[in-house]
Amino acid sequence: MSRQSLALLLLASLLAGPALACPARNPAGDEKTVRALETQWIGSHDRATLDRILADDFRHPVFTGDVLSKRQHIDWAVAHPASRWQAVSAQETDIRPAPPK
């Protein structure tokens, strides 16, 4: 086998690998998962749960115009469990599919 053929075979296997490893998307299942995580986030007052749920680059804009980092949000939520978004519900969240790449 020539180097060029080997390189093309390697490239094809690298490109096909991720596509073959990804299961088909299930929009209804994705929405259910997002709503479950949103419900956990809204109801969580403990550092470990929030740290697990929120992405490292999480940003939370608040009414003052400030934007809290993940760490700032967790610190606030743990310090203020009684007032934590009492009227908020995951059902109010508008969940849309990601745009095609």
PDB file of N, CA and C in Angstrom:
ATOM      1  N   MET A   1       0.850  -1.168   0.000  1.00  0.00           N
ATOM      2  CA  MET A   1       0.000   0.000   0.000  1.00  0.00           C
ATOM      3  C   MET A   1       0.900   1.238   0.000  1.00  0.00           C
ATOM      4  N   SER A   2       0.553   2.207  -0.832  1.00  0.00           N
ATOM      5  CA  SER A   2       1.376   3.412  -0.923  1.00  0.00           C
ATOM      6  C   SER A   2       1.132   4.304   0.291  1.00  0.00           C
ATOM      7  N   ARG A   3       2.051   5.247   0.509  1.00  0.00           N
ATOM      8  CA  ARG A   3       1.908   6.202   1.617  1.00  0.00           C
ATOM      9  C   ARG A   3       0.645   7.031   1.455  1.00  0.00           C
ATOM     10  N   GLN A   4       0.358   7.410   0.209  1.00  0.00           N
ATOM     11  CA  GLN A   4      -0.823   8.230  -0.041  1.00  0.00           C
ATOM     12  C   GLN A   4      -2.093   7.442   0.287  1.00  0.00           C
ATOM     13  N   SER A   5      -2.154   6.194  -0.104  1.00  0.00           N
ATOM     14  CA  SER A   5      -3.321   5.359   0.193  1.00  0.00           C
ATOM     15  C   SER A   5      -3.471   5.162   1.696  1.00  0.00           C
ATOM     16  N   LEU A   6      -2.343   4.927   2.355  1.00  0.00           N
ATOM     17  CA  LEU A   6      -2.372   4.742   3.799  1.00  0.00           C
ATOM     18  C   LEU A   6      -2.842   6.014   4.499  1.00  0.00           C
ATOM     19  N   ALA A   7      -2.366   7.164   4.039  1.00  0.00           N
ATOM     20  CA  ALA A   7      -2.764   8.447   4.625  1.00  0.00           C
ATOM     21  C   ALA A   7      -4.260   8.683   4.423  1.00  0.00           C
ATOM     22  N   LEU A   8      -4.779   8.369   3.231  1.00  0.00           N
ATOM     23  CA  LEU A   8      -6.206   8.544   2.972  1.00  0.00           C
ATOM     24  C   LEU A   8      -7.044   7.600   3.824  1.00  0.00           C
ATOM     25  N   LEU A   9      -6.584   6.375   3.984  1.00  0.00           N
ATOM     26  CA  LEU A   9      -7.286   5.409   4.823  1.00  0.00           C
ATOM     27  C   LEU A   9      -7.317   5.874   6.281  1.00  0.00           C
ATOM     28  N   LEU A  10      -6.204   6.365   6.771  1.00  0.00           N
ATOM     29  CA  LEU A  10      -6.118   6.873   8.138  1.00  0.00           C
ATOM     30  C   LEU A  10      -7.041   8.077   8.314  1.00  0.00           C
ATOM     31  N   LEU A  11      -7.013   8.998   7.370  1.00  0.00           N
ATOM     32  CA  LEU A  11      -7.864  10.186   7.442  1.00  0.00           C
ATOM     33  C   LEU A  11      -9.335   9.785   7.440  1.00  0.00           C
ATOM     34  N   ALA A  12      -9.713   8.863   6.580  1.00  0.00           N
ATOM     35  CA  ALA A  12     -11.098   8.414   6.504  1.00  0.00           C
ATOM     36  C   ALA A  12     -11.542   7.776   7.820  1.00  0.00           C
ATOM     37  N   SER A  13     -10.675   6.975   8.424  1.00  0.00           N
ATOM     38  CA  SER A  13     -11.049   6.327   9.686  1.00  0.00           C
ATOM     39  C   SER A  13     -11.159   7.348  10.821  1.00  0.00           C
ATOM     40  N   LEU A  14     -10.307   8.363  10.800  1.00  0.00           N
ATOM     41  CA  LEU A  14     -10.386   9.403  11.828  1.00  0.00           C
ATOM     42  C   LEU A  14     -11.660  10.222  11.692  1.00  0.00           C
ATOM     43  N   LEU A  15     -12.048  10.523  10.464  1.00  0.00           N
ATOM     44  CA  LEU A  15     -13.258  11.315  10.237  1.00  0.00           C
ATOM     45  C   LEU A  15     -14.518  10.503  10.504  1.00  0.00           C
ATOM     46  N   ALA A  16     -14.493   9.234  10.202  1.00  0.00           N
ATOM     47  CA  ALA A  16     -15.677   8.391  10.394  1.00  0.00           C
ATOM     48  C   ALA A  16     -15.864   7.992  11.852  1.00  0.00           C
ATOM     49  N   GLY A  17     -14.799   7.904  12.608  1.00  0.00           N
ATOM     50  CA  GLY A  17     -14.878   7.454  13.997  1.00  0.00           C
ATOM     51  C   GLY A  17     -15.884   8.213  14.835  1.00  0.00           C
ATOM     52  N   PRO A  18     -15.778   9.563  14.934  1.00  0.00           N
ATOM     53  CA  PRO A  18     -16.741  10.297  15.751  1.00  0.00           C
ATOM     54  C   PRO A  18     -18.173  10.155  15.257  1.00  0.00           C
ATOM     55  N   ALA A  19     -18.361  10.128  13.942  1.00  0.00           N
ATOM     56  CA  ALA A  19     -19.719  10.000  13.407  1.00  0.00           C
ATOM     57  C   ALA A  19     -20.320   8.648  13.770  1.00  0.00           C
ATOM     58  N   LEU A  20     -19.534   7.616  13.743  1.00  0.00           N
ATOM     59  CA  LEU A  20     -20.030   6.292  14.073  1.00  0.00           C
ATOM     60  C   LEU A  20     -20.269   6.134  15.568  1.00  0.00           C
ATOM     61  N   ALA A  21     -19.528   6.872  16.386  1.00  0.00           N
ATOM     62  CA  ALA A  21     -19.635   6.742  17.838  1.00  0.00           C
ATOM     63  C   ALA A  21     -20.823   7.517  18.406  1.00  0.00           C
ATOM     64  N   CYS A  22     -21.356   8.489  17.662  1.00  0.00           N
ATOM     65  CA  CYS A  22     -22.444   9.326  18.161  1.00  0.00           C
ATOM     66  C   CYS A  22     -23.791   8.683  17.868  1.00  0.00           C
ATOM     67  N   PRO A  23     -24.597   8.463  18.879  1.00  0.00           N
ATOM     68  CA  PRO A  23     -25.930   7.920  18.619  1.00  0.00           C
ATOM     69  C   PRO A  23     -26.794   8.979  17.942  1.00  0.00           C
ATOM     70  N   ALA A  24     -27.865   8.560  17.310  1.00  0.00           N
ATOM     71  CA  ALA A  24     -28.795   9.497  16.689  1.00  0.00           C
ATOM     72  C   ALA A  24     -29.392  10.396  17.767  1.00  0.00           C
ATOM     73  N   ARG A  25     -29.596  11.665  17.424  1.00  0.00           N
ATOM     74  CA  ARG A  25     -30.163  12.616  18.388  1.00  0.00           C
ATOM     75  C   ARG A  25     -31.633  12.325  18.604  1.00  0.00           C
ATOM     76  N   ASN A  26     -32.096  12.579  19.805  1.00  0.00           N
ATOM     77  CA  ASN A  26     -33.484  12.400  20.173  1.00  0.00           C
ATOM     78  C   ASN A  26     -33.951  13.715  20.788  1.00  0.00           C
ATOM     79  N   PRO A  27     -34.557  14.612  19.974  1.00  0.00           N
ATOM     80  CA  PRO A  27     -34.944  15.926  20.504  1.00  0.00           C
ATOM     81  C   PRO A  27     -35.822  15.854  21.743  1.00  0.00           C
ATOM     82  N   ALA A  28     -36.763  14.931  21.789  1.00  0.00           N
ATOM     83  CA  ALA A  28     -37.631  14.834  22.974  1.00  0.00           C
ATOM     84  C   ALA A  28     -36.823  14.398  24.193  1.00  0.00           C
ATOM     85  N   GLY A  29     -35.896  13.461  23.999  1.00  0.00           N
ATOM     86  CA  GLY A  29     -35.046  13.020  25.097  1.00  0.00           C
ATOM     87  C   GLY A  29     -34.089  14.111  25.543  1.00  0.00           C
ATOM     88  N   ASP A  30     -33.574  14.875  24.570  1.00  0.00           N
ATOM     89  CA  ASP A  30     -32.685  15.988  24.899  1.00  0.00           C
ATOM     90  C   ASP A  30     -33.430  17.031  25.733  1.00  0.00           C
ATOM     91  N   GLU A  31     -34.661  17.348  25.334  1.00  0.00           N
ATOM     92  CA  GLU A  31     -35.442  18.339  26.073  1.00  0.00           C
ATOM     93  C   GLU A  31     -35.725  17.851  27.492  1.00  0.00           C
ATOM     94  N   LYS A  32     -36.038  16.573  27.629  1.00  0.00           N
ATOM     95  CA  LYS A  32     -36.296  15.992  28.961  1.00  0.00           C
ATOM     96  C   LYS A  32     -35.052  16.106  29.841  1.00  0.00           C
ATOM     97  N   THR A  33     -33.883  15.832  29.261  1.00  0.00           N
ATOM     98  CA  THR A  33     -32.622  15.919  30.008  1.00  0.00           C
ATOM     99  C   THR A  33     -32.346  17.356  30.436  1.00  0.00           C
ATOM    100  N   VAL A  34     -32.551  18.305  29.513  1.00  0.00           N
ATOM    101  CA  VAL A  34     -32.312  19.721  29.838  1.00  0.00           C
ATOM    102  C   VAL A  34     -33.263  20.169  30.940  1.00  0.00           C
ATOM    103  N   ARG A  35     -34.531  19.799  30.847  1.00  0.00           N
ATOM    104  CA  ARG A  35     -35.503  20.190  31.889  1.00  0.00           C
ATOM    105  C   ARG A  35     -35.139  19.577  33.248  1.00  0.00           C
ATOM    106  N   ALA A  36     -34.667  18.336  33.254  1.00  0.00           N
ATOM    107  CA  ALA A  36     -34.270  17.700  34.510  1.00  0.00           C
ATOM    108  C   ALA A  36     -33.078  18.424  35.129  1.00  0.00           C
ATOM    109  N   LEU A  37     -32.093  18.779  34.301  1.00  0.00           N
ATOM    110  CA  LEU A  37     -30.937  19.528  34.814  1.00  0.00           C
ATOM    111  C   LEU A  37     -31.344  20.911  35.306  1.00  0.00           C
ATOM    112  N   GLU A  38     -32.244  21.564  34.576  1.00  0.00           N
ATOM    113  CA  GLU A  38     -32.734  22.882  34.976  1.00  0.00           C
ATOM    114  C   GLU A  38     -33.449  22.800  36.323  1.00  0.00           C
ATOM    115  N   THR A  39     -34.249  21.766  36.522  1.00  0.00           N
ATOM    116  CA  THR A  39     -34.952  21.580  37.792  1.00  0.00           C
ATOM    117  C   THR A  39     -33.954  21.358  38.931  1.00  0.00           C
ATOM    118  N   GLN A  40     -32.921  20.556  38.680  1.00  0.00           N
ATOM    119  CA  GLN A  40     -31.882  20.340  39.700  1.00  0.00           C
ATOM    120  C   GLN A  40     -31.172  21.654  40.013  1.00  0.00           C
ATOM    121  N   TRP A  41     -30.859  22.437  38.979  1.00  0.00           N
ATOM    122  CA  TRP A  41     -30.147  23.700  39.165  1.00  0.00           C
ATOM    123  C   TRP A  41     -30.976  24.660  40.003  1.00  0.00           C
ATOM    124  N   ILE A  42     -32.265  24.796  39.652  1.00  0.00           N
ATOM    125  CA  ILE A  42     -33.140  25.720  40.379  1.00  0.00           C
ATOM    126  C   ILE A  42     -33.305  25.293  41.835  1.00  0.00           C
ATOM    127  N   GLY A  43     -33.394  23.998  42.079  1.00  0.00           N
ATOM    128  CA  GLY A  43     -33.641  23.511  43.439  1.00  0.00           C
ATOM    129  C   GLY A  43     -32.402  23.266  44.273  1.00  0.00           C
ATOM    130  N   SER A  44     -31.217  23.452  43.694  1.00  0.00           N
ATOM    131  CA  SER A  44     -29.990  23.127  44.423  1.00  0.00           C
ATOM    132  C   SER A  44     -29.498  24.287  45.268  1.00  0.00           C
ATOM    133  N   HIS A  45     -29.104  23.916  46.475  1.00  0.00           N
ATOM    134  CA  HIS A  45     -28.501  24.891  47.375  1.00  0.00           C
ATOM    135  C   HIS A  45     -27.135  24.406  47.828  1.00  0.00           C
ATOM    136  N   ASP A  46     -26.686  23.294  47.272  1.00  0.00           N
ATOM    137  CA  ASP A  46     -25.408  22.766  47.730  1.00  0.00           C
ATOM    138  C   ASP A  46     -24.342  22.892  46.633  1.00  0.00           C
ATOM    139  N   ARG A  47     -23.157  23.140  47.081  1.00  0.00           N
ATOM    140  CA  ARG A  47     -22.007  23.404  46.221  1.00  0.00           C
ATOM    141  C   ARG A  47     -21.699  22.245  45.267  1.00  0.00           C
ATOM    142  N   ALA A  48     -21.757  21.013  45.760  1.00  0.00           N
ATOM    143  CA  ALA A  48     -21.383  19.853  44.942  1.00  0.00           C
ATOM    144  C   ALA A  48     -22.324  19.681  43.753  1.00  0.00           C
ATOM    145  N   THR A  49     -23.624  19.811  43.977  1.00  0.00           N
ATOM    146  CA  THR A  49     -24.590  19.648  42.883  1.00  0.00           C
ATOM    147  C   THR A  49     -24.414  20.746  41.853  1.00  0.00           C
ATOM    148  N   LEU A  50     -24.313  21.989  42.304  1.00  0.00           N
ATOM    149  CA  LEU A  50     -24.146  23.103  41.367  1.00  0.00           C
ATOM    150  C   LEU A  50     -22.829  22.992  40.600  1.00  0.00           C
ATOM    151  N   ASP A  51     -21.790  22.566  41.269  1.00  0.00           N
ATOM    152  CA  ASP A  51     -20.497  22.411  40.605  1.00  0.00           C
ATOM    153  C   ASP A  51     -20.572  21.333  39.519  1.00  0.00           C
ATOM    154  N   ARG A  52     -21.351  20.282  39.773  1.00  0.00           N
ATOM    155  CA  ARG A  52     -21.509  19.206  38.786  1.00  0.00           C
ATOM    156  C   ARG A  52     -22.366  19.647  37.601  1.00  0.00           C
ATOM    157  N   ILE A  53     -23.416  20.404  37.845  1.00  0.00           N
ATOM    158  CA  ILE A  53     -24.372  20.780  36.808  1.00  0.00           C
ATOM    159  C   ILE A  53     -23.854  21.903  35.909  1.00  0.00           C
ATOM    160  N   LEU A  54     -23.251  22.924  36.499  1.00  0.00           N
ATOM    161  CA  LEU A  54     -22.884  24.120  35.735  1.00  0.00           C
ATOM    162  C   LEU A  54     -21.546  23.951  35.016  1.00  0.00           C
ATOM    163  N   ALA A  55     -21.483  24.435  33.800  1.00  0.00           N
ATOM    164  CA  ALA A  55     -20.249  24.388  33.011  1.00  0.00           C
ATOM    165  C   ALA A  55     -19.205  25.315  33.629  1.00  0.00           C
ATOM    166  N   ASP A  56     -17.958  25.025  33.403  1.00  0.00           N
ATOM    167  CA  ASP A  56     -16.878  25.855  33.949  1.00  0.00           C
ATOM    168  C   ASP A  56     -16.953  27.290  33.431  1.00  0.00           C
ATOM    169  N   ASP A  57     -17.467  27.487  32.212  1.00  0.00           N
ATOM    170  CA  ASP A  57     -17.571  28.836  31.653  1.00  0.00           C
ATOM    171  C   ASP A  57     -18.973  29.442  31.853  1.00  0.00           C
ATOM    172  N   PHE A  58     -19.744  28.885  32.788  1.00  0.00           N
ATOM    173  CA  PHE A  58     -21.087  29.369  33.104  1.00  0.00           C
ATOM    174  C   PHE A  58     -21.050  30.853  33.456  1.00  0.00           C
ATOM    175  N   ARG A  59     -22.014  31.604  32.934  1.00  0.00           N
ATOM    176  CA  ARG A  59     -22.168  33.019  33.253  1.00  0.00           C
ATOM    177  C   ARG A  59     -23.637  33.265  33.560  1.00  0.00           C
ATOM    178  N   HIS A  60     -23.917  34.016  34.642  1.00  0.00           N
ATOM    179  CA  HIS A  60     -25.284  34.301  35.060  1.00  0.00           C
ATOM    180  C   HIS A  60     -25.490  35.806  35.140  1.00  0.00           C
ATOM    181  N   PRO A  61     -26.156  36.398  34.120  1.00  0.00           N
ATOM    182  CA  PRO A  61     -26.460  37.827  34.204  1.00  0.00           C
ATOM    183  C   PRO A  61     -27.547  38.051  35.253  1.00  0.00           C
ATOM    184  N   VAL A  62     -27.364  39.049  36.089  1.00  0.00           N
ATOM    185  CA  VAL A  62     -28.332  39.336  37.152  1.00  0.00           C
ATOM    186  C   VAL A  62     -28.912  40.727  36.962  1.00  0.00           C
ATOM    187  N   PHE A  63     -29.980  41.021  37.692  1.00  0.00           N
ATOM    188  CA  PHE A  63     -30.742  42.254  37.491  1.00  0.00           C
ATOM    189  C   PHE A  63     -29.928  43.528  37.680  1.00  0.00           C
ATOM    190  N   THR A  64     -28.828  43.468  38.381  1.00  0.00           N
ATOM    191  CA  THR A  64     -28.004  44.658  38.609  1.00  0.00           C
ATOM    192  C   THR A  64     -27.163  45.017  37.393  1.00  0.00           C
ATOM    193  N   GLY A  65     -27.141  44.122  36.408  1.00  0.00           N
ATOM    194  CA  GLY A  65     -26.295  44.327  35.241  1.00  0.00           C
ATOM    195  C   GLY A  65     -24.969  43.596  35.349  1.00  0.00           C
ATOM    196  N   ASP A  66     -24.703  43.024  36.521  1.00  0.00           N
ATOM    197  CA  ASP A  66     -23.481  42.244  36.709  1.00  0.00           C
ATOM    198  C   ASP A  66     -23.651  40.862  36.080  1.00  0.00           C
ATOM    199  N   VAL A  67     -22.540  40.216  35.808  1.00  0.00           N
ATOM    200  CA  VAL A  67     -22.557  38.850  35.305  1.00  0.00           C
ATOM    201  C   VAL A  67     -21.713  38.010  36.255  1.00  0.00           C
ATOM    202  N   LEU A  68     -22.364  37.032  36.894  1.00  0.00           N
ATOM    203  CA  LEU A  68     -21.674  36.186  37.864  1.00  0.00           C
ATOM    204  C   LEU A  68     -20.982  35.028  37.160  1.00  0.00           C
ATOM    205  N   SER A  69     -19.804  34.701  37.624  1.00  0.00           N
ATOM    206  CA  SER A  69     -19.102  33.507  37.149  1.00  0.00           C
ATOM    207  C   SER A  69     -19.732  32.287  37.830  1.00  0.00           C
ATOM    208  N   LYS A  70     -19.331  31.135  37.421  1.00  0.00           N
ATOM    209  CA  LYS A  70     -19.800  29.901  38.056  1.00  0.00           C
ATOM    210  C   LYS A  70     -19.530  29.950  39.554  1.00  0.00           C
ATOM    211  N   ARG A  71     -18.317  30.277  39.933  1.00  0.00           N
ATOM    212  CA  ARG A  71     -17.941  30.299  41.350  1.00  0.00           C
ATOM    213  C   ARG A  71     -18.772  31.325  42.122  1.00  0.00           C
ATOM    214  N   GLN A  72     -18.947  32.531  41.547  1.00  0.00           N
ATOM    215  CA  GLN A  72     -19.737  33.566  42.215  1.00  0.00           C
ATOM    216  C   GLN A  72     -21.199  33.125  42.363  1.00  0.00           C
ATOM    217  N   HIS A  73     -21.732  32.504  41.332  1.00  0.00           N
ATOM    218  CA  HIS A  73     -23.113  32.033  41.384  1.00  0.00           C
ATOM    219  C   HIS A  73     -23.281  30.973  42.477  1.00  0.00           C
ATOM    220  N   ILE A  74     -22.370  30.030  42.525  1.00  0.00           N
ATOM    221  CA  ILE A  74     -22.443  28.975  43.539  1.00  0.00           C
ATOM    222  C   ILE A  74     -22.326  29.569  44.934  1.00  0.00           C
ATOM    223  N   ASP A  75     -21.385  30.479  45.137  1.00  0.00           N
ATOM    224  CA  ASP A  75     -21.223  31.114  46.453  1.00  0.00           C
ATOM    225  C   ASP A  75     -22.515  31.801  46.875  1.00  0.00           C
ATOM    226  N   TRP A  76     -23.148  32.530  45.952  1.00  0.00           N
ATOM    227  CA  TRP A  76     -24.389  33.231  46.278  1.00  0.00           C
ATOM    228  C   TRP A  76     -25.510  32.242  46.586  1.00  0.00           C
ATOM    229  N   ALA A  77     -25.661  31.211  45.755  1.00  0.00           N
ATOM    230  CA  ALA A  77     -26.745  30.242  45.934  1.00  0.00           C
ATOM    231  C   ALA A  77     -26.621  29.510  47.263  1.00  0.00           C
ATOM    232  N   VAL A  78     -25.408  29.157  47.649  1.00  0.00           N
ATOM    233  CA  VAL A  78     -25.190  28.448  48.918  1.00  0.00           C
ATOM    234  C   VAL A  78     -25.469  29.382  50.098  1.00  0.00           C
ATOM    235  N   ALA A  79     -25.124  30.657  49.969  1.00  0.00           N
ATOM    236  CA  ALA A  79     -25.327  31.619  51.056  1.00  0.00           C
ATOM    237  C   ALA A  79     -26.782  32.074  51.183  1.00  0.00           C
ATOM    238  N   HIS A  80     -27.600  31.920  50.132  1.00  0.00           N
ATOM    239  CA  HIS A  80     -28.983  32.412  50.136  1.00  0.00           C
ATOM    240  C   HIS A  80     -29.971  31.325  49.707  1.00  0.00           C
ATOM    241  N   PRO A  81     -30.014  30.200  50.392  1.00  0.00           N
ATOM    242  CA  PRO A  81     -30.894  29.111  49.934  1.00  0.00           C
ATOM    243  C   PRO A  81     -32.382  29.431  50.030  1.00  0.00           C
ATOM    244  N   ALA A  82     -32.804  30.211  51.002  1.00  0.00           N
ATOM    245  CA  ALA A  82     -34.237  30.455  51.193  1.00  0.00           C
ATOM    246  C   ALA A  82     -34.823  31.337  50.097  1.00  0.00           C
ATOM    247  N   SER A  83     -34.033  32.228  49.526  1.00  0.00           N
ATOM    248  CA  SER A  83     -34.575  33.161  48.544  1.00  0.00           C
ATOM    249  C   SER A  83     -34.309  32.732  47.107  1.00  0.00           C
ATOM    250  N   ARG A  84     -33.800  31.557  46.926  1.00  0.00           N
ATOM    251  CA  ARG A  84     -33.331  31.122  45.611  1.00  0.00           C
ATOM    252  C   ARG A  84     -34.468  30.930  44.620  1.00  0.00           C
ATOM    253  N   TRP A  85     -34.737  31.897  43.788  1.00  0.00           N
ATOM    254  CA  TRP A  85     -35.658  31.794  42.648  1.00  0.00           C
ATOM    255  C   TRP A  85     -36.937  31.045  42.973  1.00  0.00           C
ATOM    256  N   GLN A  86     -37.583  31.417  44.037  1.00  0.00           N
ATOM    257  CA  GLN A  86     -38.746  30.669  44.496  1.00  0.00           C
ATOM    258  C   GLN A  86     -39.855  30.558  43.452  1.00  0.00           C
ATOM    259  N   ALA A  87     -39.985  31.534  42.559  1.00  0.00           N
ATOM    260  CA  ALA A  87     -41.067  31.507  41.576  1.00  0.00           C
ATOM    261  C   ALA A  87     -40.625  30.929  40.230  1.00  0.00           C
ATOM    262  N   VAL A  88     -39.391  30.514  40.106  1.00  0.00           N
ATOM    263  CA  VAL A  88     -38.876  30.034  38.820  1.00  0.00           C
ATOM    264  C   VAL A  88     -39.166  28.551  38.658  1.00  0.00           C
ATOM    265  N   SER A  89     -39.506  28.181  37.439  1.00  0.00           N
ATOM    266  CA  SER A  89     -39.787  26.785  37.127  1.00  0.00           C
ATOM    267  C   SER A  89     -39.078  26.416  35.833  1.00  0.00           C
ATOM    268  N   ALA A  90     -38.628  25.189  35.744  1.00  0.00           N
ATOM    269  CA  ALA A  90     -37.977  24.725  34.516  1.00  0.00           C
ATOM    270  C   ALA A  90     -38.961  24.707  33.358  1.00  0.00           C
ATOM    271  N   GLN A  91     -40.252  24.645  33.636  1.00  0.00           N
ATOM    272  CA  GLN A  91     -41.247  24.647  32.564  1.00  0.00           C
ATOM    273  C   GLN A  91     -41.286  25.990  31.842  1.00  0.00           C
ATOM    274  N   GLU A  92     -40.770  27.056  32.461  1.00  0.00           N
ATOM    275  CA  GLU A  92     -40.739  28.372  31.840  1.00  0.00           C
ATOM    276  C   GLU A  92     -39.571  28.528  30.874  1.00  0.00           C
ATOM    277  N   THR A  93     -38.687  27.548  30.820  1.00  0.00           N
ATOM    278  CA  THR A  93     -37.499  27.612  29.982  1.00  0.00           C
ATOM    279  C   THR A  93     -37.853  27.257  28.554  1.00  0.00           C
ATOM    280  N   ASP A  94     -37.393  28.081  27.620  1.00  0.00           N
ATOM    281  CA  ASP A  94     -37.593  27.822  26.195  1.00  0.00           C
ATOM    282  C   ASP A  94     -36.411  27.024  25.694  1.00  0.00           C
ATOM    283  N   ILE A  95     -36.634  25.772  25.386  1.00  0.00           N
ATOM    284  CA  ILE A  95     -35.541  24.882  24.956  1.00  0.00           C
ATOM    285  C   ILE A  95     -35.638  24.721  23.440  1.00  0.00           C
ATOM    286  N   ARG A  96     -34.568  25.102  22.748  1.00  0.00           N
ATOM    287  CA  ARG A  96     -34.513  25.013  21.302  1.00  0.00           C
ATOM    288  C   ARG A  96     -33.379  24.109  20.887  1.00  0.00           C
ATOM    289  N   PRO A  97     -33.512  23.417  19.750  1.00  0.00           N
ATOM    290  CA  PRO A  97     -32.393  22.595  19.286  1.00  0.00           C
ATOM    291  C   PRO A  97     -31.233  23.488  18.865  1.00  0.00           C
ATOM    292  N   ALA A  98     -30.052  22.958  18.967  1.00  0.00           N
ATOM    293  CA  ALA A  98     -28.857  23.698  18.533  1.00  0.00           C
ATOM    294  C   ALA A  98     -28.931  23.899  17.025  1.00  0.00           C
ATOM    295  N   PRO A  99     -28.442  25.046  16.547  1.00  0.00           N
ATOM    296  CA  PRO A  99     -28.438  25.262  15.093  1.00  0.00           C
ATOM    297  C   PRO A  99     -27.487  24.295  14.426  1.00  0.00           C
ATOM    298  N   PRO A 100     -27.751  23.939  13.184  1.00  0.00           N
ATOM    299  CA  PRO A 100     -26.837  23.021  12.485  1.00  0.00           C
ATOM    300  C   PRO A 100     -25.473  23.660  12.324  1.00  0.00           C
ATOM    301  N   LYS A 101     -24.459  22.813  12.349  1.00  0.00           N
ATOM    302  CA  LYS A 101     -23.081  23.329  12.212  1.00  0.00           C
ATOM    303  C   LYS A 101     -22.718  23.488  10.770  1.00  0.00           C
TER     304      LYS A 101
END
